PDB file of N, CA and C and ligand atoms in Angstrom:
ATOM      1  N   MET X 215       0.858  -1.192  -0.014  1.00  0.00           N
ATOM      2  CA  MET X 215       0.007   0.006   0.020  1.00  0.00           C
ATOM      3  C   MET X 215       0.877   1.255  -0.010  1.00  0.00           C
ATOM      4  N   ASP X 216       1.665   1.458  -1.031  1.00  0.00           N
ATOM      5  CA  ASP X 216       2.484   2.617  -1.077  1.00  0.00           C
ATOM      6  C   ASP X 216       1.823   3.791  -1.729  1.00  0.00           C
ATOM      7  N   THR X 217       1.088   3.486  -2.824  1.00  0.00           N
ATOM      8  CA  THR X 217       0.476   4.557  -3.536  1.00  0.00           C
ATOM      9  C   THR X 217      -1.063   4.391  -3.466  1.00  0.00           C
ATOM     10  N   LEU X 218      -1.732   5.462  -3.062  1.00  0.00           N
ATOM     11  CA  LEU X 218      -3.208   5.451  -2.988  1.00  0.00           C
ATOM     12  C   LEU X 218      -3.747   5.728  -4.416  1.00  0.00           C
ATOM     13  N   PRO X 219      -4.861   5.148  -4.797  1.00  0.00           N
ATOM     14  CA  PRO X 219      -5.436   5.427  -6.111  1.00  0.00           C
ATOM     15  C   PRO X 219      -5.888   6.852  -6.217  1.00  0.00           C
ATOM     16  N   PRO X 220      -5.881   7.364  -7.402  1.00  0.00           N
ATOM     17  CA  PRO X 220      -6.407   8.796  -7.572  1.00  0.00           C
ATOM     18  C   PRO X 220      -7.927   8.808  -7.404  1.00  0.00           C
ATOM     19  N   CYS X 221      -8.408  10.081  -7.198  1.00  0.00           N
ATOM     20  CA  CYS X 221      -9.835  10.302  -7.003  1.00  0.00           C
ATOM     21  C   CYS X 221     -10.561   9.918  -8.228  1.00  0.00           C
ATOM     22  N   PRO X 222     -11.638   9.018  -8.140  1.00  0.00           N
ATOM     23  CA  PRO X 222     -12.381   8.685  -9.354  1.00  0.00           C
ATOM     24  C   PRO X 222     -13.228   9.823  -9.894  1.00  0.00           C
ATOM     25  N   GLU X 223     -13.411  10.818  -9.115  1.00  0.00           N
ATOM     26  CA  GLU X 223     -14.243  11.977  -9.502  1.00  0.00           C
ATOM     27  C   GLU X 223     -13.425  13.015 -10.274  1.00  0.00           C
ATOM     28  N   CYS X 224     -12.284  13.374  -9.739  1.00  0.00           N
ATOM     29  CA  CYS X 224     -11.524  14.511 -10.335  1.00  0.00           C
ATOM     30  C   CYS X 224     -10.105  14.151 -10.710  1.00  0.00           C
ATOM     31  N   ARG X 225      -9.721  12.900 -10.470  1.00  0.00           N
ATOM     32  CA  ARG X 225      -8.406  12.384 -10.753  1.00  0.00           C
ATOM     33  C   ARG X 225      -7.226  12.984  -9.960  1.00  0.00           C
ATOM     34  N   SER X 226      -7.634  13.682  -8.890  1.00  0.00           N
ATOM     35  CA  SER X 226      -6.603  14.209  -8.044  1.00  0.00           C
ATOM     36  C   SER X 226      -5.806  13.126  -7.397  1.00  0.00           C
ATOM     37  N   THR X 227      -4.489  13.266  -7.328  1.00  0.00           N
ATOM     38  CA  THR X 227      -3.618  12.257  -6.672  1.00  0.00           C
ATOM     39  C   THR X 227      -3.282  12.598  -5.269  1.00  0.00           C
ATOM     40  N   PHE X 228      -3.927  13.602  -4.714  1.00  0.00           N
ATOM     41  CA  PHE X 228      -3.609  14.028  -3.340  1.00  0.00           C
ATOM     42  C   PHE X 228      -4.580  13.325  -2.335  1.00  0.00           C
ATOM     43  N   THR X 229      -5.003  12.166  -2.672  1.00  0.00           N
ATOM     44  CA  THR X 229      -5.959  11.438  -1.798  1.00  0.00           C
ATOM     45  C   THR X 229      -5.267  10.979  -0.546  1.00  0.00           C
ATOM     46  N   TYR X 230      -6.055  10.893   0.527  1.00  0.00           N
ATOM     47  CA  TYR X 230      -5.504  10.256   1.733  1.00  0.00           C
ATOM     48  C   TYR X 230      -6.497   9.370   2.387  1.00  0.00           C
ATOM     49  N   GLU X 231      -5.978   8.490   3.270  1.00  0.00           N
ATOM     50  CA  GLU X 231      -6.803   7.433   3.805  1.00  0.00           C
ATOM     51  C   GLU X 231      -7.070   7.696   5.313  1.00  0.00           C
ATOM     52  N   VAL X 232      -8.334   7.534   5.768  1.00  0.00           N
ATOM     53  CA  VAL X 232      -8.655   7.656   7.126  1.00  0.00           C
ATOM     54  C   VAL X 232      -9.473   6.378   7.484  1.00  0.00           C
ATOM     55  N   GLU X 233      -8.978   5.498   8.215  1.00  0.00           N
ATOM     56  CA  GLU X 233      -9.727   4.375   8.680  1.00  0.00           C
ATOM     57  C   GLU X 233     -10.465   3.631   7.540  1.00  0.00           C
ATOM     58  N   GLY X 234      -9.814   3.301   6.510  1.00  0.00           N
ATOM     59  CA  GLY X 234     -10.354   2.540   5.425  1.00  0.00           C
ATOM     60  C   GLY X 234     -11.200   3.352   4.413  1.00  0.00           C
ATOM     61  N   THR X 235     -11.302   4.637   4.632  1.00  0.00           N
ATOM     62  CA  THR X 235     -11.982   5.499   3.705  1.00  0.00           C
ATOM     63  C   THR X 235     -11.020   6.468   3.014  1.00  0.00           C
ATOM     64  N   LEU X 236     -11.022   6.574   1.711  1.00  0.00           N
ATOM     65  CA  LEU X 236     -10.222   7.443   0.960  1.00  0.00           C
ATOM     66  C   LEU X 236     -10.975   8.773   0.809  1.00  0.00           C
ATOM     67  N   THR X 237     -10.234   9.827   0.955  1.00  0.00           N
ATOM     68  CA  THR X 237     -10.841  11.170   0.895  1.00  0.00           C
ATOM     69  C   THR X 237      -9.956  12.013  -0.113  1.00  0.00           C
ATOM     70  N   CYS X 238     -10.731  12.778  -1.004  1.00  0.00           N
ATOM     71  CA  CYS X 238     -10.024  13.635  -1.910  1.00  0.00           C
ATOM     72  C   CYS X 238     -10.161  15.018  -1.314  1.00  0.00           C
ATOM     73  N   PRO X 239      -9.009  15.707  -1.113  1.00  0.00           N
ATOM     74  CA  PRO X 239      -9.090  17.040  -0.572  1.00  0.00           C
ATOM     75  C   PRO X 239      -9.533  18.083  -1.600  1.00  0.00           C
ATOM     76  N   GLU X 240      -9.485  17.699  -2.855  1.00  0.00           N
ATOM     77  CA  GLU X 240      -9.764  18.750  -3.861  1.00  0.00           C
ATOM     78  C   GLU X 240     -11.289  18.872  -4.194  1.00  0.00           C
ATOM     79  N   CYS X 241     -11.999  17.691  -4.195  1.00  0.00           N
ATOM     80  CA  CYS X 241     -13.438  17.808  -4.508  1.00  0.00           C
ATOM     81  C   CYS X 241     -14.305  17.305  -3.307  1.00  0.00           C
ATOM     82  N   GLY X 242     -13.627  16.715  -2.322  1.00  0.00           N
ATOM     83  CA  GLY X 242     -14.401  16.263  -1.152  1.00  0.00           C
ATOM     84  C   GLY X 242     -14.972  14.888  -1.285  1.00  0.00           C
ATOM     85  N   HIS X 243     -14.705  14.234  -2.422  1.00  0.00           N
ATOM     86  CA  HIS X 243     -15.248  12.902  -2.631  1.00  0.00           C
ATOM     87  C   HIS X 243     -14.660  11.923  -1.632  1.00  0.00           C
ATOM     88  N   GLU X 244     -15.491  11.015  -1.054  1.00  0.00           N
ATOM     89  CA  GLU X 244     -15.024   9.951  -0.175  1.00  0.00           C
ATOM     90  C   GLU X 244     -15.485   8.569  -0.723  1.00  0.00           C
ATOM     91  N   TRP X 245     -14.709   7.589  -0.611  1.00  0.00           N
ATOM     92  CA  TRP X 245     -15.039   6.288  -1.052  1.00  0.00           C
ATOM     93  C   TRP X 245     -14.218   5.233  -0.310  1.00  0.00           C
ATOM     94  N   PRO X 246     -14.793   3.985  -0.178  1.00  0.00           N
ATOM     95  CA  PRO X 246     -14.085   2.991   0.605  1.00  0.00           C
ATOM     96  C   PRO X 246     -12.820   2.514  -0.109  1.00  0.00           C
ATOM     97  N   LEU X 247     -11.791   2.332   0.622  1.00  0.00           N
ATOM     98  CA  LEU X 247     -10.480   1.885   0.176  1.00  0.00           C
ATOM     99  C   LEU X 247     -10.587   0.557  -0.560  1.00  0.00           C
ATOM    100  N   ALA X 248     -11.396  -0.377   0.025  1.00  0.00           N
ATOM    101  CA  ALA X 248     -11.512  -1.732  -0.535  1.00  0.00           C
ATOM    102  C   ALA X 248     -12.005  -1.660  -1.971  1.00  0.00           C
ATOM    103  N   ALA X 249     -13.054  -0.873  -2.128  1.00  0.00           N
ATOM    104  CA  ALA X 249     -13.650  -0.756  -3.484  1.00  0.00           C
ATOM    105  C   ALA X 249     -12.708  -0.122  -4.388  1.00  0.00           C
ATOM    106  N   ALA X 250     -11.887   0.804  -3.996  1.00  0.00           N
ATOM    107  CA  ALA X 250     -10.919   1.475  -4.868  1.00  0.00           C
ATOM    108  C   ALA X 250      -9.896   0.451  -5.293  1.00  0.00           C
ATOM    109  N   ALA X 251      -9.449  -0.413  -4.415  1.00  0.00           N
ATOM    110  CA  ALA X 251      -8.406  -1.342  -4.718  1.00  0.00           C
ATOM    111  C   ALA X 251      -8.902  -2.337  -5.790  1.00  0.00           C
ATOM    112  N   GLU X 252     -10.247  -2.611  -5.808  1.00  0.00           N
ATOM    113  CA  GLU X 252     -10.804  -3.579  -6.743  1.00  0.00           C
ATOM    114  C   GLU X 252     -11.274  -2.952  -7.993  1.00  0.00           C
ATOM    115  N   ALA X 253     -11.375  -1.614  -7.976  1.00  0.00           N
ATOM    116  CA  ALA X 253     -11.868  -0.751  -9.058  1.00  0.00           C
ATOM    117  C   ALA X 253     -12.303  -1.447 -10.334  1.00  0.00           C
ATOM    118  N   GLY X 254     -13.359  -2.159 -10.280  1.00  0.00           N
ATOM    119  CA  GLY X 254     -13.994  -2.638 -11.462  1.00  0.00           C
ATOM    120  C   GLY X 254     -13.310  -3.815 -12.136  1.00  0.00           C
ATOM    121  N   LEU X 255     -12.158  -4.170 -11.609  1.00  0.00           N
ATOM    122  CA  LEU X 255     -11.453  -5.256 -12.261  1.00  0.00           C
ATOM    123  C   LEU X 255     -11.602  -6.601 -11.530  1.00  0.00           C
ATOM    124  N   GLU X 256     -12.271  -6.582 -10.417  1.00  0.00           N
ATOM    125  CA  GLU X 256     -12.634  -7.857  -9.852  1.00  0.00           C
ATOM    126  C   GLU X 256     -14.022  -8.253 -10.349  1.00  0.00           C
ATOM    127  N   VAL X 257     -14.042  -9.154 -11.289  1.00  0.00           N
ATOM    128  CA  VAL X 257     -15.277  -9.572 -11.885  1.00  0.00           C
ATOM    129  C   VAL X 257     -15.480 -11.072 -11.567  1.00  0.00           C
ATOM    130  N   ARG X 258     -16.625 -11.328 -11.021  1.00  0.00           N
ATOM    131  CA  ARG X 258     -16.981 -12.737 -10.670  1.00  0.00           C
ATOM    132  C   ARG X 258     -18.108 -13.212 -11.472  1.00  0.00           C
ATOM    133  N   ASP X 259     -18.113 -14.509 -11.751  1.00  0.00           N
ATOM    134  CA  ASP X 259     -19.220 -15.097 -12.566  1.00  0.00           C
ATOM    135  C   ASP X 259     -20.416 -15.383 -11.632  1.00  0.00           C
ATOM    136  N   SER X 260     -21.408 -16.005 -12.188  1.00  0.00           N
ATOM    137  CA  SER X 260     -22.660 -16.242 -11.530  1.00  0.00           C
ATOM    138  C   SER X 260     -22.561 -16.998 -10.189  1.00  0.00           C
ATOM    139  N   VAL X 261     -21.487 -17.764 -10.102  1.00  0.00           N
ATOM    140  CA  VAL X 261     -21.358 -18.575  -8.870  1.00  0.00           C
ATOM    141  C   VAL X 261     -20.229 -18.083  -8.003  1.00  0.00           C
ATOM    142  N   GLY X 262     -19.605 -16.956  -8.382  1.00  0.00           N
ATOM    143  CA  GLY X 262     -18.612 -16.354  -7.529  1.00  0.00           C
ATOM    144  C   GLY X 262     -17.190 -16.669  -7.909  1.00  0.00           C
ATOM    145  N   ASN X 263     -16.918 -17.339  -8.995  1.00  0.00           N
ATOM    146  CA  ASN X 263     -15.584 -17.588  -9.460  1.00  0.00           C
ATOM    147  C   ASN X 263     -14.954 -16.261  -9.957  1.00  0.00           C
ATOM    148  N   LEU X 264     -13.744 -15.984  -9.617  1.00  0.00           N
ATOM    149  CA  LEU X 264     -13.027 -14.822 -10.051  1.00  0.00           C
ATOM    150  C   LEU X 264     -12.666 -15.026 -11.525  1.00  0.00           C
ATOM    151  N   LEU X 265     -13.000 -14.032 -12.374  1.00  0.00           N
ATOM    152  CA  LEU X 265     -12.712 -14.195 -13.763  1.00  0.00           C
ATOM    153  C   LEU X 265     -11.470 -13.328 -14.100  1.00  0.00           C
ATOM    154  N   ALA X 266     -10.759 -13.707 -15.117  1.00  0.00           N
ATOM    155  CA  ALA X 266      -9.575 -12.996 -15.597  1.00  0.00           C
ATOM    156  C   ALA X 266      -9.587 -12.878 -17.095  1.00  0.00           C
ATOM    157  N   ASP X 267      -8.781 -11.934 -17.586  1.00  0.00           N
ATOM    158  CA  ASP X 267      -8.602 -11.756 -19.001  1.00  0.00           C
ATOM    159  C   ASP X 267      -8.179 -13.075 -19.654  1.00  0.00           C
ATOM    160  N   GLY X 268      -8.746 -13.493 -20.710  1.00  0.00           N
ATOM    161  CA  GLY X 268      -8.373 -14.670 -21.437  1.00  0.00           C
ATOM    162  C   GLY X 268      -9.133 -15.927 -21.020  1.00  0.00           C
ATOM    163  N   ASP X 269      -9.963 -15.793 -20.004  1.00  0.00           N
ATOM    164  CA  ASP X 269     -10.698 -16.971 -19.533  1.00  0.00           C
ATOM    165  C   ASP X 269     -11.763 -17.333 -20.592  1.00  0.00           C
ATOM    166  N   THR X 270     -12.240 -18.567 -20.440  1.00  0.00           N
ATOM    167  CA  THR X 270     -13.358 -19.067 -21.218  1.00  0.00           C
ATOM    168  C   THR X 270     -14.600 -19.202 -20.332  1.00  0.00           C
ATOM    169  N   VAL X 271     -15.687 -18.709 -20.776  1.00  0.00           N
ATOM    170  CA  VAL X 271     -16.920 -18.751 -19.937  1.00  0.00           C
ATOM    171  C   VAL X 271     -18.013 -19.394 -20.728  1.00  0.00           C
ATOM    172  N   THR X 272     -19.028 -19.872 -20.042  1.00  0.00           N
ATOM    173  CA  THR X 272     -20.218 -20.479 -20.635  1.00  0.00           C
ATOM    174  C   THR X 272     -21.425 -19.692 -20.216  1.00  0.00           C
ATOM    175  N   LEU X 273     -22.331 -19.449 -21.153  1.00  0.00           N
ATOM    176  CA  LEU X 273     -23.562 -18.738 -20.865  1.00  0.00           C
ATOM    177  C   LEU X 273     -24.429 -19.613 -19.994  1.00  0.00           C
ATOM    178  N   ILE X 274     -25.143 -19.038 -18.991  1.00  0.00           N
ATOM    179  CA  ILE X 274     -25.970 -19.795 -18.108  1.00  0.00           C
ATOM    180  C   ILE X 274     -27.463 -19.520 -18.518  1.00  0.00           C
ATOM    181  N   LYS X 275     -27.681 -18.676 -19.469  1.00  0.00           N
ATOM    182  CA  LYS X 275     -29.099 -18.509 -19.910  1.00  0.00           C
ATOM    183  C   LYS X 275     -29.066 -17.951 -21.333  1.00  0.00           C
ATOM    184  N   ASP X 276     -30.134 -18.058 -22.005  1.00  0.00           N
ATOM    185  CA  ASP X 276     -30.322 -17.541 -23.320  1.00  0.00           C
ATOM    186  C   ASP X 276     -30.231 -15.958 -23.250  1.00  0.00           C
ATOM    187  N   LEU X 277     -29.428 -15.336 -24.094  1.00  0.00           N
ATOM    188  CA  LEU X 277     -29.365 -13.909 -24.068  1.00  0.00           C
ATOM    189  C   LEU X 277     -29.748 -13.335 -25.454  1.00  0.00           C
ATOM    190  N   LYS X 278     -30.770 -12.507 -25.416  1.00  0.00           N
ATOM    191  CA  LYS X 278     -31.190 -11.860 -26.691  1.00  0.00           C
ATOM    192  C   LYS X 278     -30.220 -10.709 -26.976  1.00  0.00           C
ATOM    193  N   LEU X 279     -29.801 -10.608 -28.262  1.00  0.00           N
ATOM    194  CA  LEU X 279     -28.921  -9.529 -28.611  1.00  0.00           C
ATOM    195  C   LEU X 279     -29.703  -8.319 -28.992  1.00  0.00           C
ATOM    196  N   LYS X 280     -29.311  -7.216 -28.376  1.00  0.00           N
ATOM    197  CA  LYS X 280     -29.924  -5.937 -28.674  1.00  0.00           C
ATOM    198  C   LYS X 280     -29.848  -5.644 -30.154  1.00  0.00           C
ATOM    199  N   GLY X 281     -30.938  -5.185 -30.719  1.00  0.00           N
ATOM    200  CA  GLY X 281     -30.871  -4.735 -32.066  1.00  0.00           C
ATOM    201  C   GLY X 281     -30.737  -5.806 -33.142  1.00  0.00           C
ATOM    202  N   SER X 282     -30.974  -7.035 -32.723  1.00  0.00           N
ATOM    203  CA  SER X 282     -30.935  -8.089 -33.764  1.00  0.00           C
ATOM    204  C   SER X 282     -31.853  -9.213 -33.274  1.00  0.00           C
ATOM    205  N   SER X 283     -32.094 -10.184 -34.177  1.00  0.00           N
ATOM    206  CA  SER X 283     -32.925 -11.255 -33.808  1.00  0.00           C
ATOM    207  C   SER X 283     -32.131 -12.491 -33.273  1.00  0.00           C
ATOM    208  N   SER X 284     -30.823 -12.296 -33.228  1.00  0.00           N
ATOM    209  CA  SER X 284     -29.987 -13.395 -32.814  1.00  0.00           C
ATOM    210  C   SER X 284     -30.166 -13.638 -31.240  1.00  0.00           C
ATOM    211  N   VAL X 285     -30.011 -14.862 -30.911  1.00  0.00           N
ATOM    212  CA  VAL X 285     -30.055 -15.196 -29.487  1.00  0.00           C
ATOM    213  C   VAL X 285     -28.817 -16.016 -29.179  1.00  0.00           C
ATOM    214  N   LEU X 286     -28.092 -15.622 -28.153  1.00  0.00           N
ATOM    215  CA  LEU X 286     -26.959 -16.457 -27.682  1.00  0.00           C
ATOM    216  C   LEU X 286     -27.554 -17.495 -26.779  1.00  0.00           C
ATOM    217  N   LYS X 287     -27.310 -18.756 -27.219  1.00  0.00           N
ATOM    218  CA  LYS X 287     -27.900 -19.862 -26.491  1.00  0.00           C
ATOM    219  C   LYS X 287     -27.207 -20.219 -25.216  1.00  0.00           C
ATOM    220  N   ILE X 288     -27.966 -20.657 -24.204  1.00  0.00           N
ATOM    221  CA  ILE X 288     -27.406 -21.140 -22.983  1.00  0.00           C
ATOM    222  C   ILE X 288     -26.441 -22.241 -23.374  1.00  0.00           C
ATOM    223  N   GLY X 289     -25.291 -22.216 -22.695  1.00  0.00           N
ATOM    224  CA  GLY X 289     -24.217 -23.248 -22.916  1.00  0.00           C
ATOM    225  C   GLY X 289     -23.224 -22.795 -23.982  1.00  0.00           C
ATOM    226  N   THR X 290     -23.453 -21.613 -24.640  1.00  0.00           N
ATOM    227  CA  THR X 290     -22.488 -21.124 -25.623  1.00  0.00           C
ATOM    228  C   THR X 290     -21.137 -20.818 -24.861  1.00  0.00           C
ATOM    229  N   LYS X 291     -20.122 -21.305 -25.480  1.00  0.00           N
ATOM    230  CA  LYS X 291     -18.733 -21.070 -24.883  1.00  0.00           C
ATOM    231  C   LYS X 291     -18.197 -19.808 -25.512  1.00  0.00           C
ATOM    232  N   VAL X 292     -17.663 -18.947 -24.653  1.00  0.00           N
ATOM    233  CA  VAL X 292     -17.047 -17.735 -25.108  1.00  0.00           C
ATOM    234  C   VAL X 292     -15.610 -17.725 -24.662  1.00  0.00           C
ATOM    235  N   ARG X 293     -14.693 -17.708 -25.642  1.00  0.00           N
ATOM    236  CA  ARG X 293     -13.276 -17.791 -25.296  1.00  0.00           C
ATOM    237  C   ARG X 293     -12.631 -16.435 -25.310  1.00  0.00           C
ATOM    238  N   GLY X 294     -11.582 -16.329 -24.489  1.00  0.00           N
ATOM    239  CA  GLY X 294     -10.762 -15.113 -24.510  1.00  0.00           C
ATOM    240  C   GLY X 294     -11.480 -13.855 -24.104  1.00  0.00           C
ATOM    241  N   ILE X 295     -12.176 -13.950 -22.999  1.00  0.00           N
ATOM    242  CA  ILE X 295     -12.853 -12.716 -22.511  1.00  0.00           C
ATOM    243  C   ILE X 295     -11.911 -11.692 -22.020  1.00  0.00           C
ATOM    244  N   ARG X 296     -12.389 -10.432 -22.047  1.00  0.00           N
ATOM    245  CA  ARG X 296     -11.646  -9.361 -21.383  1.00  0.00           C
ATOM    246  C   ARG X 296     -12.554  -8.634 -20.384  1.00  0.00           C
ATOM    247  N   LEU X 297     -11.986  -8.396 -19.251  1.00  0.00           N
ATOM    248  CA  LEU X 297     -12.821  -7.754 -18.235  1.00  0.00           C
ATOM    249  C   LEU X 297     -12.868  -6.274 -18.569  1.00  0.00           C
ATOM    250  N   ALA X 298     -14.048  -5.689 -18.281  1.00  0.00           N
ATOM    251  CA  ALA X 298     -14.258  -4.331 -18.606  1.00  0.00           C
ATOM    252  C   ALA X 298     -14.900  -3.600 -17.394  1.00  0.00           C
ATOM    253  N   ASP X 299     -14.586  -2.404 -17.278  1.00  0.00           N
ATOM    254  CA  ASP X 299     -15.081  -1.587 -16.109  1.00  0.00           C
ATOM    255  C   ASP X 299     -16.337  -0.910 -16.557  1.00  0.00           C
ATOM    256  N   SER X 300     -17.395  -1.688 -16.640  1.00  0.00           N
ATOM    257  CA  SER X 300     -18.697  -1.107 -17.001  1.00  0.00           C
ATOM    258  C   SER X 300     -19.799  -2.019 -16.608  1.00  0.00           C
ATOM    259  N   ASP X 301     -21.028  -1.587 -16.954  1.00  0.00           N
ATOM    260  CA  ASP X 301     -22.252  -2.327 -16.614  1.00  0.00           C
ATOM    261  C   ASP X 301     -22.158  -3.757 -17.166  1.00  0.00           C
ATOM    262  N   HIS X 302     -21.821  -3.861 -18.441  1.00  0.00           N
ATOM    263  CA  HIS X 302     -21.511  -5.131 -19.095  1.00  0.00           C
ATOM    264  C   HIS X 302     -20.016  -5.355 -18.889  1.00  0.00           C
ATOM    265  N   ASN X 303     -19.694  -6.150 -17.869  1.00  0.00           N
ATOM    266  CA  ASN X 303     -18.331  -6.152 -17.420  1.00  0.00           C
ATOM    267  C   ASN X 303     -17.398  -7.167 -18.080  1.00  0.00           C
ATOM    268  N   ILE X 304     -17.903  -7.836 -19.116  1.00  0.00           N
ATOM    269  CA  ILE X 304     -17.027  -8.697 -19.850  1.00  0.00           C
ATOM    270  C   ILE X 304     -17.170  -8.315 -21.357  1.00  0.00           C
ATOM    271  N   ASP X 305     -15.989  -8.037 -21.954  1.00  0.00           N
ATOM    272  CA  ASP X 305     -15.897  -7.823 -23.401  1.00  0.00           C
ATOM    273  C   ASP X 305     -15.479  -9.111 -24.039  1.00  0.00           C
ATOM    274  N   CYS X 306     -16.183  -9.431 -25.177  1.00  0.00           N
ATOM    275  CA  CYS X 306     -15.750 -10.643 -25.814  1.00  0.00           C
ATOM    276  C   CYS X 306     -16.188 -10.605 -27.255  1.00  0.00           C
ATOM    277  N   LYS X 307     -15.742 -11.574 -28.068  1.00  0.00           N
ATOM    278  CA  LYS X 307     -16.007 -11.688 -29.442  1.00  0.00           C
ATOM    279  C   LYS X 307     -16.638 -13.031 -29.643  1.00  0.00           C
ATOM    280  N   ILE X 308     -17.781 -13.067 -30.276  1.00  0.00           N
ATOM    281  CA  ILE X 308     -18.398 -14.325 -30.518  1.00  0.00           C
ATOM    282  C   ILE X 308     -18.410 -14.592 -32.034  1.00  0.00           C
ATOM    283  N   PRO X 309     -17.897 -15.779 -32.407  1.00  0.00           N
ATOM    284  CA  PRO X 309     -17.821 -16.133 -33.807  1.00  0.00           C
ATOM    285  C   PRO X 309     -19.163 -15.975 -34.427  1.00  0.00           C
ATOM    286  N   GLY X 310     -19.236 -15.325 -35.622  1.00  0.00           N
ATOM    287  CA  GLY X 310     -20.480 -15.213 -36.350  1.00  0.00           C
ATOM    288  C   GLY X 310     -21.327 -14.060 -35.876  1.00  0.00           C
ATOM    289  N   ILE X 311     -21.019 -13.479 -34.746  1.00  0.00           N
ATOM    290  CA  ILE X 311     -21.778 -12.390 -34.202  1.00  0.00           C
ATOM    291  C   ILE X 311     -20.934 -11.089 -34.093  1.00  0.00           C
ATOM    292  N   GLY X 312     -19.748 -11.286 -33.489  1.00  0.00           N
ATOM    293  CA  GLY X 312     -18.878 -10.127 -33.398  1.00  0.00           C
ATOM    294  C   GLY X 312     -18.660  -9.722 -31.945  1.00  0.00           C
ATOM    295  N   PRO X 313     -18.069  -8.492 -31.727  1.00  0.00           N
ATOM    296  CA  PRO X 313     -17.757  -8.100 -30.381  1.00  0.00           C
ATOM    297  C   PRO X 313     -19.046  -7.681 -29.599  1.00  0.00           C
ATOM    298  N   ILE X 314     -19.160  -8.254 -28.396  1.00  0.00           N
ATOM    299  CA  ILE X 314     -20.324  -7.864 -27.582  1.00  0.00           C
ATOM    300  C   ILE X 314     -19.886  -7.697 -26.132  1.00  0.00           C
ATOM    301  N   GLY X 315     -20.685  -7.095 -25.318  1.00  0.00           N
ATOM    302  CA  GLY X 315     -20.469  -7.024 -23.904  1.00  0.00           C
ATOM    303  C   GLY X 315     -21.451  -7.928 -23.185  1.00  0.00           C
ATOM    304  N   LEU X 316     -20.919  -8.664 -22.213  1.00  0.00           N
ATOM    305  CA  LEU X 316     -21.755  -9.574 -21.409  1.00  0.00           C
ATOM    306  C   LEU X 316     -21.764  -9.119 -19.931  1.00  0.00           C
ATOM    307  N   LYS X 317     -22.814  -9.506 -19.269  1.00  0.00           N
ATOM    308  CA  LYS X 317     -22.806  -9.293 -17.809  1.00  0.00           C
ATOM    309  C   LYS X 317     -22.331 -10.571 -17.087  1.00  0.00           C
ATOM    310  N   SER X 318     -21.413 -10.355 -16.179  1.00  0.00           N
ATOM    311  CA  SER X 318     -20.824 -11.583 -15.517  1.00  0.00           C
ATOM    312  C   SER X 318     -21.809 -12.401 -14.824  1.00  0.00           C
ATOM    313  N   GLU X 319     -22.997 -11.847 -14.415  1.00  0.00           N
ATOM    314  CA  GLU X 319     -23.956 -12.682 -13.682  1.00  0.00           C
ATOM    315  C   GLU X 319     -24.609 -13.700 -14.568  1.00  0.00           C
ATOM    316  N   PHE X 320     -24.426 -13.591 -15.951  1.00  0.00           N
ATOM    317  CA  PHE X 320     -25.057 -14.539 -16.847  1.00  0.00           C
ATOM    318  C   PHE X 320     -24.057 -15.533 -17.389  1.00  0.00           C
ATOM    319  N   VAL X 321     -22.885 -15.599 -16.840  1.00  0.00           N
ATOM    320  CA  VAL X 321     -21.891 -16.551 -17.326  1.00  0.00           C
ATOM    321  C   VAL X 321     -21.298 -17.378 -16.188  1.00  0.00           C
ATOM    322  N   LYS X 322     -20.722 -18.463 -16.525  1.00  0.00           N
ATOM    323  CA  LYS X 322     -20.001 -19.308 -15.608  1.00  0.00           C
ATOM    324  C   LYS X 322     -18.619 -19.629 -16.210  1.00  0.00           C
ATOM    325  N   LYS X 323     -17.633 -19.585 -15.402  1.00  0.00           N
ATOM    326  CA  LYS X 323     -16.282 -19.928 -15.897  1.00  0.00           C
ATOM    327  C   LYS X 323     -16.250 -21.338 -16.258  1.00  0.00           C
ATOM    328  N   ALA X 324     -15.680 -21.532 -17.479  1.00  0.00           N
ATOM    329  CA  ALA X 324     -15.591 -22.896 -17.984  1.00  0.00           C
ATOM    330  C   ALA X 324     -14.335 -23.559 -17.419  1.00  0.00           C
ATOM    331  N   THR X 325     -14.467 -24.822 -17.108  1.00  0.00           N
ATOM    332  CA  THR X 325     -13.279 -25.513 -16.546  1.00  0.00           C
ATOM    333  C   THR X 325     -12.611 -26.428 -17.563  1.00  0.00           C
TER     334      THR X 325
HETATM  335 ZN1   ZN V1303     -11.600  14.481  -6.162  1.00  0.00          ZN
END
């Protein structure tokens, strides 16, 4: 713990920690240290397995693709995922469909 993460609000690097809470002196934003350390990159699948870039996951339900009539079938294997810091926290490419974003709660790590 040598360097504290910058403020997610204003990117100030003058953040300081008080009892597990990070505080930004520039904009007054406060956030928990634990969440900052994991900053969107701790992505778990539907059963709680930690996912990593390059993992293969399996869909646990049929997913309708926005703006198309295609449906990703339950059991579809998705290789080479990339974790993303957003609502759809898995970026991947599906053969025949292209790049899409998935939600980690709808997948399970393939073994
Ligand atoms: Zn700030």
